Coordinates of N, CA and C in Angstrom, one line a residue:
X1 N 21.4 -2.0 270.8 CA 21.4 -3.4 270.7 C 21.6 -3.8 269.3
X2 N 22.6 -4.5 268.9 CA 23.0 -5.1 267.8 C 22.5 -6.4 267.6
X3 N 22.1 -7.2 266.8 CA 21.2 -8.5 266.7 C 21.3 -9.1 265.2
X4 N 21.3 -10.6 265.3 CA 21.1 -11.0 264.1 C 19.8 -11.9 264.1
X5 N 19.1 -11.3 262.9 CA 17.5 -11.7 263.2 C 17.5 -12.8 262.1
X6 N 16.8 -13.3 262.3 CA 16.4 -14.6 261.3 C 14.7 -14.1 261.0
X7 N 14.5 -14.3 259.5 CA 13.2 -13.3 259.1 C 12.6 -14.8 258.4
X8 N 11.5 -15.3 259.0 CA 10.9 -16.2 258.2 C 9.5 -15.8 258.1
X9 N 9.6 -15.3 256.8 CA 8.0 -14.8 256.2 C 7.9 -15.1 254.4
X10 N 6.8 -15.8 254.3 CA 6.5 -16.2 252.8 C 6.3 -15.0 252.0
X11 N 5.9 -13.8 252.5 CA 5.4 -12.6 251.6 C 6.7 -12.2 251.3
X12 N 7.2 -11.8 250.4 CA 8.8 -11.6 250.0 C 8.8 -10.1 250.2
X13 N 7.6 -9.3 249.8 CA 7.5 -8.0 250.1 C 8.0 -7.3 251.6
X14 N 6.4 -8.2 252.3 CA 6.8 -8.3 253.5 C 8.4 -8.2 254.0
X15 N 8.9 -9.5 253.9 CA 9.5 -9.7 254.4 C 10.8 -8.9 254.1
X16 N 10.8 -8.2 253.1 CA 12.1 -7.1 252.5 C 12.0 -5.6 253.7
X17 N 11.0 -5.5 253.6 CA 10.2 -4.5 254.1 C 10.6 -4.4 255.8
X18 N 10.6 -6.0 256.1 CA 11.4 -5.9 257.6 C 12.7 -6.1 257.1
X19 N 13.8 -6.6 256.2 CA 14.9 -6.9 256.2 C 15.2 -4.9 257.1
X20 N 14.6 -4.9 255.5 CA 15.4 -2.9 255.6 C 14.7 -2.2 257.0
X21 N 13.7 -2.4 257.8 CA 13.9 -2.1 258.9 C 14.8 -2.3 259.8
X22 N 15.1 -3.5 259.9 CA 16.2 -4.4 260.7 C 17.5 -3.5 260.6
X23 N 17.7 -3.2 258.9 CA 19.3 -3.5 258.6 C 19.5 -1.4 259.7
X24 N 18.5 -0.8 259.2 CA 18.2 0.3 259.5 C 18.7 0.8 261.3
X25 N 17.9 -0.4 261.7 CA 18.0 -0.1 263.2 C 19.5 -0.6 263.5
X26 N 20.0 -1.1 262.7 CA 21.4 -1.7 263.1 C 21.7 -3.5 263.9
X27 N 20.6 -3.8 263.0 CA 20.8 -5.3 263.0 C 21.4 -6.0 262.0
X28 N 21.6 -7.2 261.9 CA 21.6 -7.7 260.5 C 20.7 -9.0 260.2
X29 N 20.4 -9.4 259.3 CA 18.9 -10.1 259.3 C 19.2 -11.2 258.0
X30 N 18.7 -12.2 258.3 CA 18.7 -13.4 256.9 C 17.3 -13.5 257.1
X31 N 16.8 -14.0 255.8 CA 15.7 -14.1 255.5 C 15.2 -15.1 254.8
X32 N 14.0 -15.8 255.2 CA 13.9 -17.4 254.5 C 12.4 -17.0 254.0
X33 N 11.9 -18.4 253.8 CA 10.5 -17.8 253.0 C 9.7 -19.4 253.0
X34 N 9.9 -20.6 254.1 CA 9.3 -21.6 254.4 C 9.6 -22.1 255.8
X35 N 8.8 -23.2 256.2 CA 9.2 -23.3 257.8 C 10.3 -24.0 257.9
X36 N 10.3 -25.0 257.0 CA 11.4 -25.9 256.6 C 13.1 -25.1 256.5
X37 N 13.2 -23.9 256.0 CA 14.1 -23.3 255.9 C 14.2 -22.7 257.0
X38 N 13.2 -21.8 257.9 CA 13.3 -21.6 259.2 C 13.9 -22.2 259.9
X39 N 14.1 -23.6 260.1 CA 14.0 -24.3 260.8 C 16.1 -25.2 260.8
X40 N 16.0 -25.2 259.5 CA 17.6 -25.5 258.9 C 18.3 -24.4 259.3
X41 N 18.0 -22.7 259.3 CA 18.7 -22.0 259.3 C 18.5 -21.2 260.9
X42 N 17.8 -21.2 261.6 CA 17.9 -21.3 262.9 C 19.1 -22.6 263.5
X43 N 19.1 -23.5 263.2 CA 19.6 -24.7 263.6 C 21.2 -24.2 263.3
X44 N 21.4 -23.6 262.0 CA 23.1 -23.2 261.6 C 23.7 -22.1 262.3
X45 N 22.6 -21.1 261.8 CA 23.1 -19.9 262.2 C 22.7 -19.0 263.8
X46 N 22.2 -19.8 264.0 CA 22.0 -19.4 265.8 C 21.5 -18.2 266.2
X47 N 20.8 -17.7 265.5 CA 20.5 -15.9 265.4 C 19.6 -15.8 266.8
X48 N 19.9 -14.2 267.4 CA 19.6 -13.7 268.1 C 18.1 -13.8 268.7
X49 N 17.1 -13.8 267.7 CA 15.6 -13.7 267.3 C 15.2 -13.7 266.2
X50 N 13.8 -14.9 266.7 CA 13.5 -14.9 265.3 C 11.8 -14.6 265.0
X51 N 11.9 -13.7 263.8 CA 10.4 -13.2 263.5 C 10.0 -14.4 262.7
X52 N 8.7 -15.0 263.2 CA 7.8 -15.8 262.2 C 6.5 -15.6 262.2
X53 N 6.4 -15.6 260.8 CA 5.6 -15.5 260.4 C 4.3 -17.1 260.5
X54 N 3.4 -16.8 261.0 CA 2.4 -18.2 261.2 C 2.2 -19.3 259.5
X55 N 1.6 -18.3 259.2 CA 0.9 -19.2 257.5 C 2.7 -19.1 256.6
X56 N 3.3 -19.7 257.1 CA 4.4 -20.3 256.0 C 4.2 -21.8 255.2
X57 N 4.8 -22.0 254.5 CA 5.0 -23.0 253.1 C 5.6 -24.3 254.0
X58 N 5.1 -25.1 253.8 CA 6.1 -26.4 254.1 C 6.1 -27.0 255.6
X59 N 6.4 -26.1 256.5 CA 6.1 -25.8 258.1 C 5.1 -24.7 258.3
X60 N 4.0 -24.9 259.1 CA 3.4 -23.7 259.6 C 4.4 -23.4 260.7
X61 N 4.0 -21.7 261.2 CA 4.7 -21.3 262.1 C 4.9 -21.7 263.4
X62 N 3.6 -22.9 263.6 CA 3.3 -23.2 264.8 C 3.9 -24.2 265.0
X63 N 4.4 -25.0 263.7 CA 5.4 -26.4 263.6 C 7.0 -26.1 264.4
X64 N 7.1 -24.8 263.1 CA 8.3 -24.3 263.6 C 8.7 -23.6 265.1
X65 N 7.6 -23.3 265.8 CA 7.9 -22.4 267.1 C 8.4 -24.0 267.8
X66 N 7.5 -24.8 268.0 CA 7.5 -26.1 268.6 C 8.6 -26.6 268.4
X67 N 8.9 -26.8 267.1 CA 10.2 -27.4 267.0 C 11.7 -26.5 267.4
X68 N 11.8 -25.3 267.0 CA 12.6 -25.0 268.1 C 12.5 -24.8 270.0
X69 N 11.5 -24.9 270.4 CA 11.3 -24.9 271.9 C 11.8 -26.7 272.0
X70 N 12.0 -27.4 271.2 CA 12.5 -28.7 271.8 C 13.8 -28.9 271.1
X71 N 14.4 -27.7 270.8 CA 15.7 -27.6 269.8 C 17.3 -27.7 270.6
X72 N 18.2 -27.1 270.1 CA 19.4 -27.3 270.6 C 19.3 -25.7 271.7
X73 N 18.4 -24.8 270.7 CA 18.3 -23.4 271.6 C 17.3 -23.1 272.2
X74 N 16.3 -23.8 273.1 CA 14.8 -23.4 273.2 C 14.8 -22.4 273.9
X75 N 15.4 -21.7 274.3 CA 15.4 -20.0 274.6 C 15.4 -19.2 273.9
X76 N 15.6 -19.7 272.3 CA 15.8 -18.5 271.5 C 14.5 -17.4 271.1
X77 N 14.5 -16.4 271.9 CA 13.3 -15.5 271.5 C 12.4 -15.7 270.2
X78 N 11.1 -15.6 270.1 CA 10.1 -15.9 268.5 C 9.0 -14.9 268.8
X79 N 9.5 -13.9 267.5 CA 8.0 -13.0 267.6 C 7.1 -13.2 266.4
X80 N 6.2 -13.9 266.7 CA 4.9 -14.1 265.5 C 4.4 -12.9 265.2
X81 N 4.1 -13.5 263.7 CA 3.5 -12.7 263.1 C 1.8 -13.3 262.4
X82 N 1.1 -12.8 262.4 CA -0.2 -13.4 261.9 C -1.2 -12.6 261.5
X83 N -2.0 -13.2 260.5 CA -3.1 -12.3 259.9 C -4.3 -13.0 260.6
X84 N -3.6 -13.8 261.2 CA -5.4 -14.3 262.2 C -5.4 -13.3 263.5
X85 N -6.7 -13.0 263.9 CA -7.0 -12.4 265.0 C -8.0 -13.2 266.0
X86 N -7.8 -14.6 265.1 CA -8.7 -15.7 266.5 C -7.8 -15.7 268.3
X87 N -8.9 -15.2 268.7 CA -8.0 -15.9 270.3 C -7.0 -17.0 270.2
X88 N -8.0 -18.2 270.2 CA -7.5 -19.6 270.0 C -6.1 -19.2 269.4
X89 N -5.9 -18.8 268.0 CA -4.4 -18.8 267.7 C -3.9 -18.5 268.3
X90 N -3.9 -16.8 268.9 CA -2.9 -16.3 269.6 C -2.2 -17.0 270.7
X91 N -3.6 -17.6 271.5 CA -3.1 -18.5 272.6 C -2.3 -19.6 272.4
X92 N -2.3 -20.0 271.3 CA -1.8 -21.4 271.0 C -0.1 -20.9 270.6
X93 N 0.2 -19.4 270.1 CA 1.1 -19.5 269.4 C 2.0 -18.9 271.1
X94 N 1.4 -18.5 272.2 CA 1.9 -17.6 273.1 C 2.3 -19.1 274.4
X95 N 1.2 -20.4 274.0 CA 1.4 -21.4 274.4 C 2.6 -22.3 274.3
X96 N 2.7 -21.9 272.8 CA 4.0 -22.4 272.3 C 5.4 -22.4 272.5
X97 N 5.5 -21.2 273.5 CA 6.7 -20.1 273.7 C 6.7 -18.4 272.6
X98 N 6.0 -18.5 271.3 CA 6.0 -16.9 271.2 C 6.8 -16.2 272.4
X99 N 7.2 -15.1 272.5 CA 7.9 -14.1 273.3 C 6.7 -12.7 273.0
X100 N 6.4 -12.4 271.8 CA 5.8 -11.6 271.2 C 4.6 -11.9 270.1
X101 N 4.1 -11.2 269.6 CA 3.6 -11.3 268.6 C 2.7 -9.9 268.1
X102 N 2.4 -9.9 266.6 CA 2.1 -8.8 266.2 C 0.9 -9.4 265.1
X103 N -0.1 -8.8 264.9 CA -1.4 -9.2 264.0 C -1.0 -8.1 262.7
X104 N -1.2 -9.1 261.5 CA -1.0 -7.9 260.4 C -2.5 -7.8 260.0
X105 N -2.7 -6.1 259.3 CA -1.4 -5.3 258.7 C -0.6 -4.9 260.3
X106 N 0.8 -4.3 260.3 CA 1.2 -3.8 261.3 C 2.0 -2.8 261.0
X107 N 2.4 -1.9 261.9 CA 3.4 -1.0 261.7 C 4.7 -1.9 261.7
X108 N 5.8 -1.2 260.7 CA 7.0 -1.9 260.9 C 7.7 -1.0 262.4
X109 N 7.3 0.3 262.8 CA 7.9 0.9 263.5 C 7.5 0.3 264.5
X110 N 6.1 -0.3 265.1 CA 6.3 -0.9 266.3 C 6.6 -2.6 266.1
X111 N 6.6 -3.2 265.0 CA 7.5 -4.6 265.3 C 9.0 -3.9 265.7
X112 N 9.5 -3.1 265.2 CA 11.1 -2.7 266.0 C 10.7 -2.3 267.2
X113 N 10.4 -1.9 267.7 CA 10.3 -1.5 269.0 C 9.9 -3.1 269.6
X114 N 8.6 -3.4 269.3 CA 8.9 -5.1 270.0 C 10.2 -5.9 269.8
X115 N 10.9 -5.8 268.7 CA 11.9 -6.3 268.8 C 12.9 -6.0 269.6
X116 N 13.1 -5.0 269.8 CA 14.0 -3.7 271.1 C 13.8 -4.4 272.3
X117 N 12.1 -5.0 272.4 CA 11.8 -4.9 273.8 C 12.4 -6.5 273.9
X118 N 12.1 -7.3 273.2 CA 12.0 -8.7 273.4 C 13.8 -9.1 273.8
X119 N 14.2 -8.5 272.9 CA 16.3 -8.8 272.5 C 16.5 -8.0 274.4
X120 N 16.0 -7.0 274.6 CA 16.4 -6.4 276.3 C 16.2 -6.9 276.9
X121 N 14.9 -7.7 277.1 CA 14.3 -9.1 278.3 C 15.0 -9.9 278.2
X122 N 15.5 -10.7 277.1 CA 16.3 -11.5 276.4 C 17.9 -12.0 277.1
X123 N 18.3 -10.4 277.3 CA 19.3 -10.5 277.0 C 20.6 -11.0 275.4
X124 N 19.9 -10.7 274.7 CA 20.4 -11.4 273.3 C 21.1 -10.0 272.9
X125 N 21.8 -10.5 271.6 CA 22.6 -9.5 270.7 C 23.2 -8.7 271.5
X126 N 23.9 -7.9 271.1 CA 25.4 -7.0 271.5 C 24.6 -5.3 271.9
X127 N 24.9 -5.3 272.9 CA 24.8 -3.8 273.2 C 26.2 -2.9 273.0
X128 N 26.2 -2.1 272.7 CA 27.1 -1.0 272.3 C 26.6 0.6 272.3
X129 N 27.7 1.0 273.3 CA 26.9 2.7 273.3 C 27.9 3.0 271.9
X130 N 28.9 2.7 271.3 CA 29.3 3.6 270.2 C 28.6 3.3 268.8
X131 N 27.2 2.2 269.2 CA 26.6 2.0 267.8 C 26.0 3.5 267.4
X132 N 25.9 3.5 265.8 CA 25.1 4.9 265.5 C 24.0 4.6 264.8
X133 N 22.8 4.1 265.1 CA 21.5 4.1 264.5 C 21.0 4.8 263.4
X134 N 22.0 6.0 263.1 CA 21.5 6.9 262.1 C 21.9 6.9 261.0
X135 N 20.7 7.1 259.8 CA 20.9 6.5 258.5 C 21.4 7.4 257.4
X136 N 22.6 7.8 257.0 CA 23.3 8.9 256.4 C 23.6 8.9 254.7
X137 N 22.6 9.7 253.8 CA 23.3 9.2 252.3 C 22.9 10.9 251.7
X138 N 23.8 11.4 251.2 CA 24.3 12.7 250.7 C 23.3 14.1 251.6
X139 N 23.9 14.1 253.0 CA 24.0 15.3 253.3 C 22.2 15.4 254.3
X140 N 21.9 13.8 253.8 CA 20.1 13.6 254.9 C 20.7 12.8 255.7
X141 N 20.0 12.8 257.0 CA 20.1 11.7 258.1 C 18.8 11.6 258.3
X142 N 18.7 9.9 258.7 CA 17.6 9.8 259.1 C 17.6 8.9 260.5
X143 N 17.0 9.2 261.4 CA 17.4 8.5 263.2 C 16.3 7.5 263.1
X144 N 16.0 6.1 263.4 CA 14.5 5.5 263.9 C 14.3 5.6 264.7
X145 N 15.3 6.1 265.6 CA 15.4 5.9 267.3 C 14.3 7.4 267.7
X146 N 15.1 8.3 267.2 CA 14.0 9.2 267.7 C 13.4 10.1 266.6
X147 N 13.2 9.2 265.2 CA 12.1 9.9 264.4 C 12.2 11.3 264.4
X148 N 13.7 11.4 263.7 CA 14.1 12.8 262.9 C 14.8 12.6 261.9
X149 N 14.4 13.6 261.0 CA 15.4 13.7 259.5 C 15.4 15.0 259.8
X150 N 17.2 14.8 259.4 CA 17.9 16.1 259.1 C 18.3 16.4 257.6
X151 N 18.2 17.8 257.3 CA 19.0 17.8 255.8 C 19.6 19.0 255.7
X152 N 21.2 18.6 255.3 CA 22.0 19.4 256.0 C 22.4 20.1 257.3
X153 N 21.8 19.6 258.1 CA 21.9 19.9 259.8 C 20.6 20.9 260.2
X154 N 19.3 20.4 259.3 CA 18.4 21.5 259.7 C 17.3 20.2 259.9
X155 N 16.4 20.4 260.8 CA 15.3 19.3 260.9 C 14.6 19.3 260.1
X156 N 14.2 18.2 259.4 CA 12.6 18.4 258.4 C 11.6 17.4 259.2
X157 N 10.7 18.2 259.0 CA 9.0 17.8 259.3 C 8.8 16.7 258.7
X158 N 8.6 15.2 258.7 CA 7.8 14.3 257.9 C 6.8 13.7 258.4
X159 N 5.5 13.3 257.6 CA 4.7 12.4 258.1 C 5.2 11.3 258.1
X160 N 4.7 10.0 258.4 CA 5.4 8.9 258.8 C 5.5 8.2 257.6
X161 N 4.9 8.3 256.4 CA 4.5 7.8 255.3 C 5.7 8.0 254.7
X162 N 6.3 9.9 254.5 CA 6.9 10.3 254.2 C 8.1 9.6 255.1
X163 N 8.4 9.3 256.3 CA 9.8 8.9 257.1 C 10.1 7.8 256.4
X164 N 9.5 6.7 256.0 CA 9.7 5.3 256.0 C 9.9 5.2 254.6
X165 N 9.9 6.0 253.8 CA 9.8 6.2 252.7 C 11.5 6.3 252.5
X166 N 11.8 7.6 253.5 CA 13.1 8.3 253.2 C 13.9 7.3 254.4
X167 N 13.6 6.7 254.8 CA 14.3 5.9 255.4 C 15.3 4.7 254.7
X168 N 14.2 3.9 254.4 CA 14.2 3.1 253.3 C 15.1 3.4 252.2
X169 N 15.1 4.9 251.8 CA 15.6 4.9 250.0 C 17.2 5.5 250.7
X170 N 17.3 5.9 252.2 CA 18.8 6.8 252.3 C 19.1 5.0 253.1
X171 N 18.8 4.3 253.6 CA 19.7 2.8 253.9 C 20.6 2.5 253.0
X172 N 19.9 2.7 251.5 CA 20.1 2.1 250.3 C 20.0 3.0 249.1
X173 N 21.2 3.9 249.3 CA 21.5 5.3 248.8 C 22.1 5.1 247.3
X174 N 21.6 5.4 246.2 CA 21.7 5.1 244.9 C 20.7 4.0 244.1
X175 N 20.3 3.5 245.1 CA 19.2 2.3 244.7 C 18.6 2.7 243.9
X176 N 17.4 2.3 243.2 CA 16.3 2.6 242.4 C 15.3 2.3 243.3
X177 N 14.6 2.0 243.3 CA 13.1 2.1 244.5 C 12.0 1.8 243.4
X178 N 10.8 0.9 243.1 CA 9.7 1.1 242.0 C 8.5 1.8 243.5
X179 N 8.0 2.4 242.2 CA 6.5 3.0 243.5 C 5.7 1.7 244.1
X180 N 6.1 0.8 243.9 CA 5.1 -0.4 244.7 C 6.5 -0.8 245.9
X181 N 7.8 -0.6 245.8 CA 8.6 -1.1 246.7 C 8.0 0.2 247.7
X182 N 8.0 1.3 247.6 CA 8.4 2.5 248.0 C 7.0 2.6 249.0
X183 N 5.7 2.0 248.2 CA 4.6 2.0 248.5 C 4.3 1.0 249.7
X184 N 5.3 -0.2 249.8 CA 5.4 -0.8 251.3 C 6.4 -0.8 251.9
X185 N 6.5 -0.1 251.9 CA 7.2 0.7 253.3 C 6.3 1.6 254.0
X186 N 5.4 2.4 253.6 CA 4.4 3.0 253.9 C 3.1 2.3 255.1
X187 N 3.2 0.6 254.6 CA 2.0 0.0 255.0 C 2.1 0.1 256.5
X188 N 1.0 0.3 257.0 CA 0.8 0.4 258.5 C 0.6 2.0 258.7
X189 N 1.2 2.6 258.2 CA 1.0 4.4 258.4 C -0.5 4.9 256.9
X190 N -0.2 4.5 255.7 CA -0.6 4.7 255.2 C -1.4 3.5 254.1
X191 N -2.1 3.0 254.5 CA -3.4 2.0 254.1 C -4.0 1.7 252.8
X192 N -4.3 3.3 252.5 CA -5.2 3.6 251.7 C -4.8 4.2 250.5
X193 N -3.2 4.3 250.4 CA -3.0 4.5 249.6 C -2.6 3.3 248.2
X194 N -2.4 4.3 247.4 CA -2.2 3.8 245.6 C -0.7 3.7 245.2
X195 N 0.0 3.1 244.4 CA 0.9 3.3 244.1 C 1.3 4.9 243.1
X196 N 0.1 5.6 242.7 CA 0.3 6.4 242.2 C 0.5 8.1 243.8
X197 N 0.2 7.5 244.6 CA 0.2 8.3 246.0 C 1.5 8.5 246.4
X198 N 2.7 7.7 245.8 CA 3.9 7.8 246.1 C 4.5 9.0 245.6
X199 N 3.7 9.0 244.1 CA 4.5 10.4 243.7 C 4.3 11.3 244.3
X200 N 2.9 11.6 245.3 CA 2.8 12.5 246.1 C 3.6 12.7 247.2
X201 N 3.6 11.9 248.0 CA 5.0 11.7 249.1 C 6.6 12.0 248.4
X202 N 6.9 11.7 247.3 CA 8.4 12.5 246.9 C 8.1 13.9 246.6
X203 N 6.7 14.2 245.8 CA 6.7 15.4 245.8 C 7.1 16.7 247.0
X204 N 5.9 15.9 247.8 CA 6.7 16.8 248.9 C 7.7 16.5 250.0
X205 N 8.6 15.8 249.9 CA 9.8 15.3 250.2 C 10.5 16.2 249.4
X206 N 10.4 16.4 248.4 CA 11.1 17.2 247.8 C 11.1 18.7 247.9
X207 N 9.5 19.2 248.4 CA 9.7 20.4 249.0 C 10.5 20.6 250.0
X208 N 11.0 19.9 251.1 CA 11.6 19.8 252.4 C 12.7 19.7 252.2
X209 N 13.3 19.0 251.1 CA 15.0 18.8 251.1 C 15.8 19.4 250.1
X210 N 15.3 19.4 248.8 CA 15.3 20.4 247.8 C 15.7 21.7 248.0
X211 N 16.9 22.2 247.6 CA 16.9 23.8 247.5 C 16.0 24.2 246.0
X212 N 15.8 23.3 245.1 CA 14.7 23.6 244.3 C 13.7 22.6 243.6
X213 N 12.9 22.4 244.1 CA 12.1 21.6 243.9 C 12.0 20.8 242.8
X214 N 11.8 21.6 241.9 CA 11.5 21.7 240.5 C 12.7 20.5 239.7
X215 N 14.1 20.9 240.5 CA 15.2 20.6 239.8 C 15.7 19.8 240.7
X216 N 15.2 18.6 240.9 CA 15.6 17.5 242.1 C 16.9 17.4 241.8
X217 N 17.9 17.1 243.2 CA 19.6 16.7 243.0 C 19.4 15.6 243.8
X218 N 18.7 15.8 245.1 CA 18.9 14.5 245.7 C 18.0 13.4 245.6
X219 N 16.7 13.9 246.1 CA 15.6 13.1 245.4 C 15.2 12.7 243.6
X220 N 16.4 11.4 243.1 CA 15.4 11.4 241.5 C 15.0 10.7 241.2
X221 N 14.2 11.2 240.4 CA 13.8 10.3 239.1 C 14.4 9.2 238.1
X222 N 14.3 8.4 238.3 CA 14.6 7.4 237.5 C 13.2 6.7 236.0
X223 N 13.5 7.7 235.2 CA 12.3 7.6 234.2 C 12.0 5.8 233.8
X224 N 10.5 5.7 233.6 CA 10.4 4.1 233.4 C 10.4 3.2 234.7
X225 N 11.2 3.3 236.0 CA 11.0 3.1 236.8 C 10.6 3.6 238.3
X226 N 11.4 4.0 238.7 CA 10.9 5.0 239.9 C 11.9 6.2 240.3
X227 N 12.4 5.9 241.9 CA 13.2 7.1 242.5 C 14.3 6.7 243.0
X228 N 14.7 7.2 243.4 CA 16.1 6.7 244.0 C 17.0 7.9 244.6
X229 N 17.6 7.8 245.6 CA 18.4 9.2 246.6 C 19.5 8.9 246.3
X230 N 20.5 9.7 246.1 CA 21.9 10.1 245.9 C 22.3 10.2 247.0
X231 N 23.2 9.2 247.0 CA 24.8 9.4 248.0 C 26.0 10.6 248.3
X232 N 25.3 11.0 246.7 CA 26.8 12.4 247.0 C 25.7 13.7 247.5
X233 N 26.5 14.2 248.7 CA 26.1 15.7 248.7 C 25.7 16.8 247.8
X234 N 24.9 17.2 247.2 CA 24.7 18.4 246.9 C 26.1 19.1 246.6

């Protein structure tokens, strides 16, 4: 299922954090960062589903669900997002029309999969059996669909810290990455970690893909700032 998501979340982190899930799974995603802009850009661009976030700037999310359920599209699917875990909200936002909703912190792996579920009830976005879900930059693949990395056609083992990590940096193959981008991507699998815990996760990323550890080719270093994966093969 192919989809264009409309991402309205004020956390900029956040909200990158789902762009590159999205773009990952094979969607494509715009991204606002008030209700007000939610609301103009729902209205233009007609997107498939839209994640909102509750506590936005200008419009709360509860303004904006309302106001599109009396809109030109009031069927357009809305999965909330919220750091409240009062009843009363949920009910009010599920009252609203919500389709879904997710309490943060959350995994980004199961907001995709809600989003999978919601776009199939839906009927929205494009289905395609020749789409290819899988995320390819010098010689790794990485699937979200069924949570495998390959390198060079051999499986590697990752924890999920480790997946979303190498997910994330092979979408966007030459990037630079800082250990705080790299470090939310992790949120939802790994909590408790530090920005300095990242170097632990390439470390051993680097045991697994590395023909020598020591002397990274695909996994580097970018001294001063962070890491970044190579597009060219080995």
């Amino acid at each position: 299922m192919c989809a264009h998501v409309l991402v309205a979340e004020d956390d900029e982190k956040q909200a990158e954090l789902i762009r590159r899930s999205l773009l990952a799974e094979g969607h494509s995603a715009t991204v606002v960062h008030d209700g007000a802009a939610a609301l103009e850009a729902a209205r233009s661009l007609r997107p498939d589903l839209v994640v909102l976030d509750l506590m936005l700037p200008v419009l709360d999310g509860f303004a904006v669900c309302r106001a599109l359920r009396g809109g030109a599209d009031p069927e357009i699917p809305v999965v909330m997002l919220t750091a409240r875990a009062a009843e009363d909200d949920l009910l009010l936002g599920l009252e609203l029309g919500a389709d879904d909703y997710m309490t943060k912190p959350y995994s980004p792996r199961e907001l995709m999969a809600r989003i999978r579920t919601v776009l199939r009830r839906s009927g929205r976005g494009v289905a395609t059996r020749d789409e290819d879900p899988v995320v390819r930059a010098g010689g790794i693949s990485v699937d979200p669909v069924r949570h495998e990395v390959r390198c060079d056609g051999a499986t590697v083992d990752c924890t999920p810290a480790e997946f979303q990590i190498l997910l994330a940096m092979a979408a966007e193959p030459e990037r630079v990455f800082t250990r705080r981008q790299l470090l939310q991507c992790t949120r939802g699998f790994d909590r408790a970690s530090t920005e300095r815990a990242v170097d632990v996760h390439i470390m051993n990323l680097r045991r697994k893909i590395e023909t020598d550890p020591r002397h990274p080719v695909r996994l580097l270093t970018v001294f001063g700032v962070g890491y970044k994966l190579s597009g060219t093969r080995p």
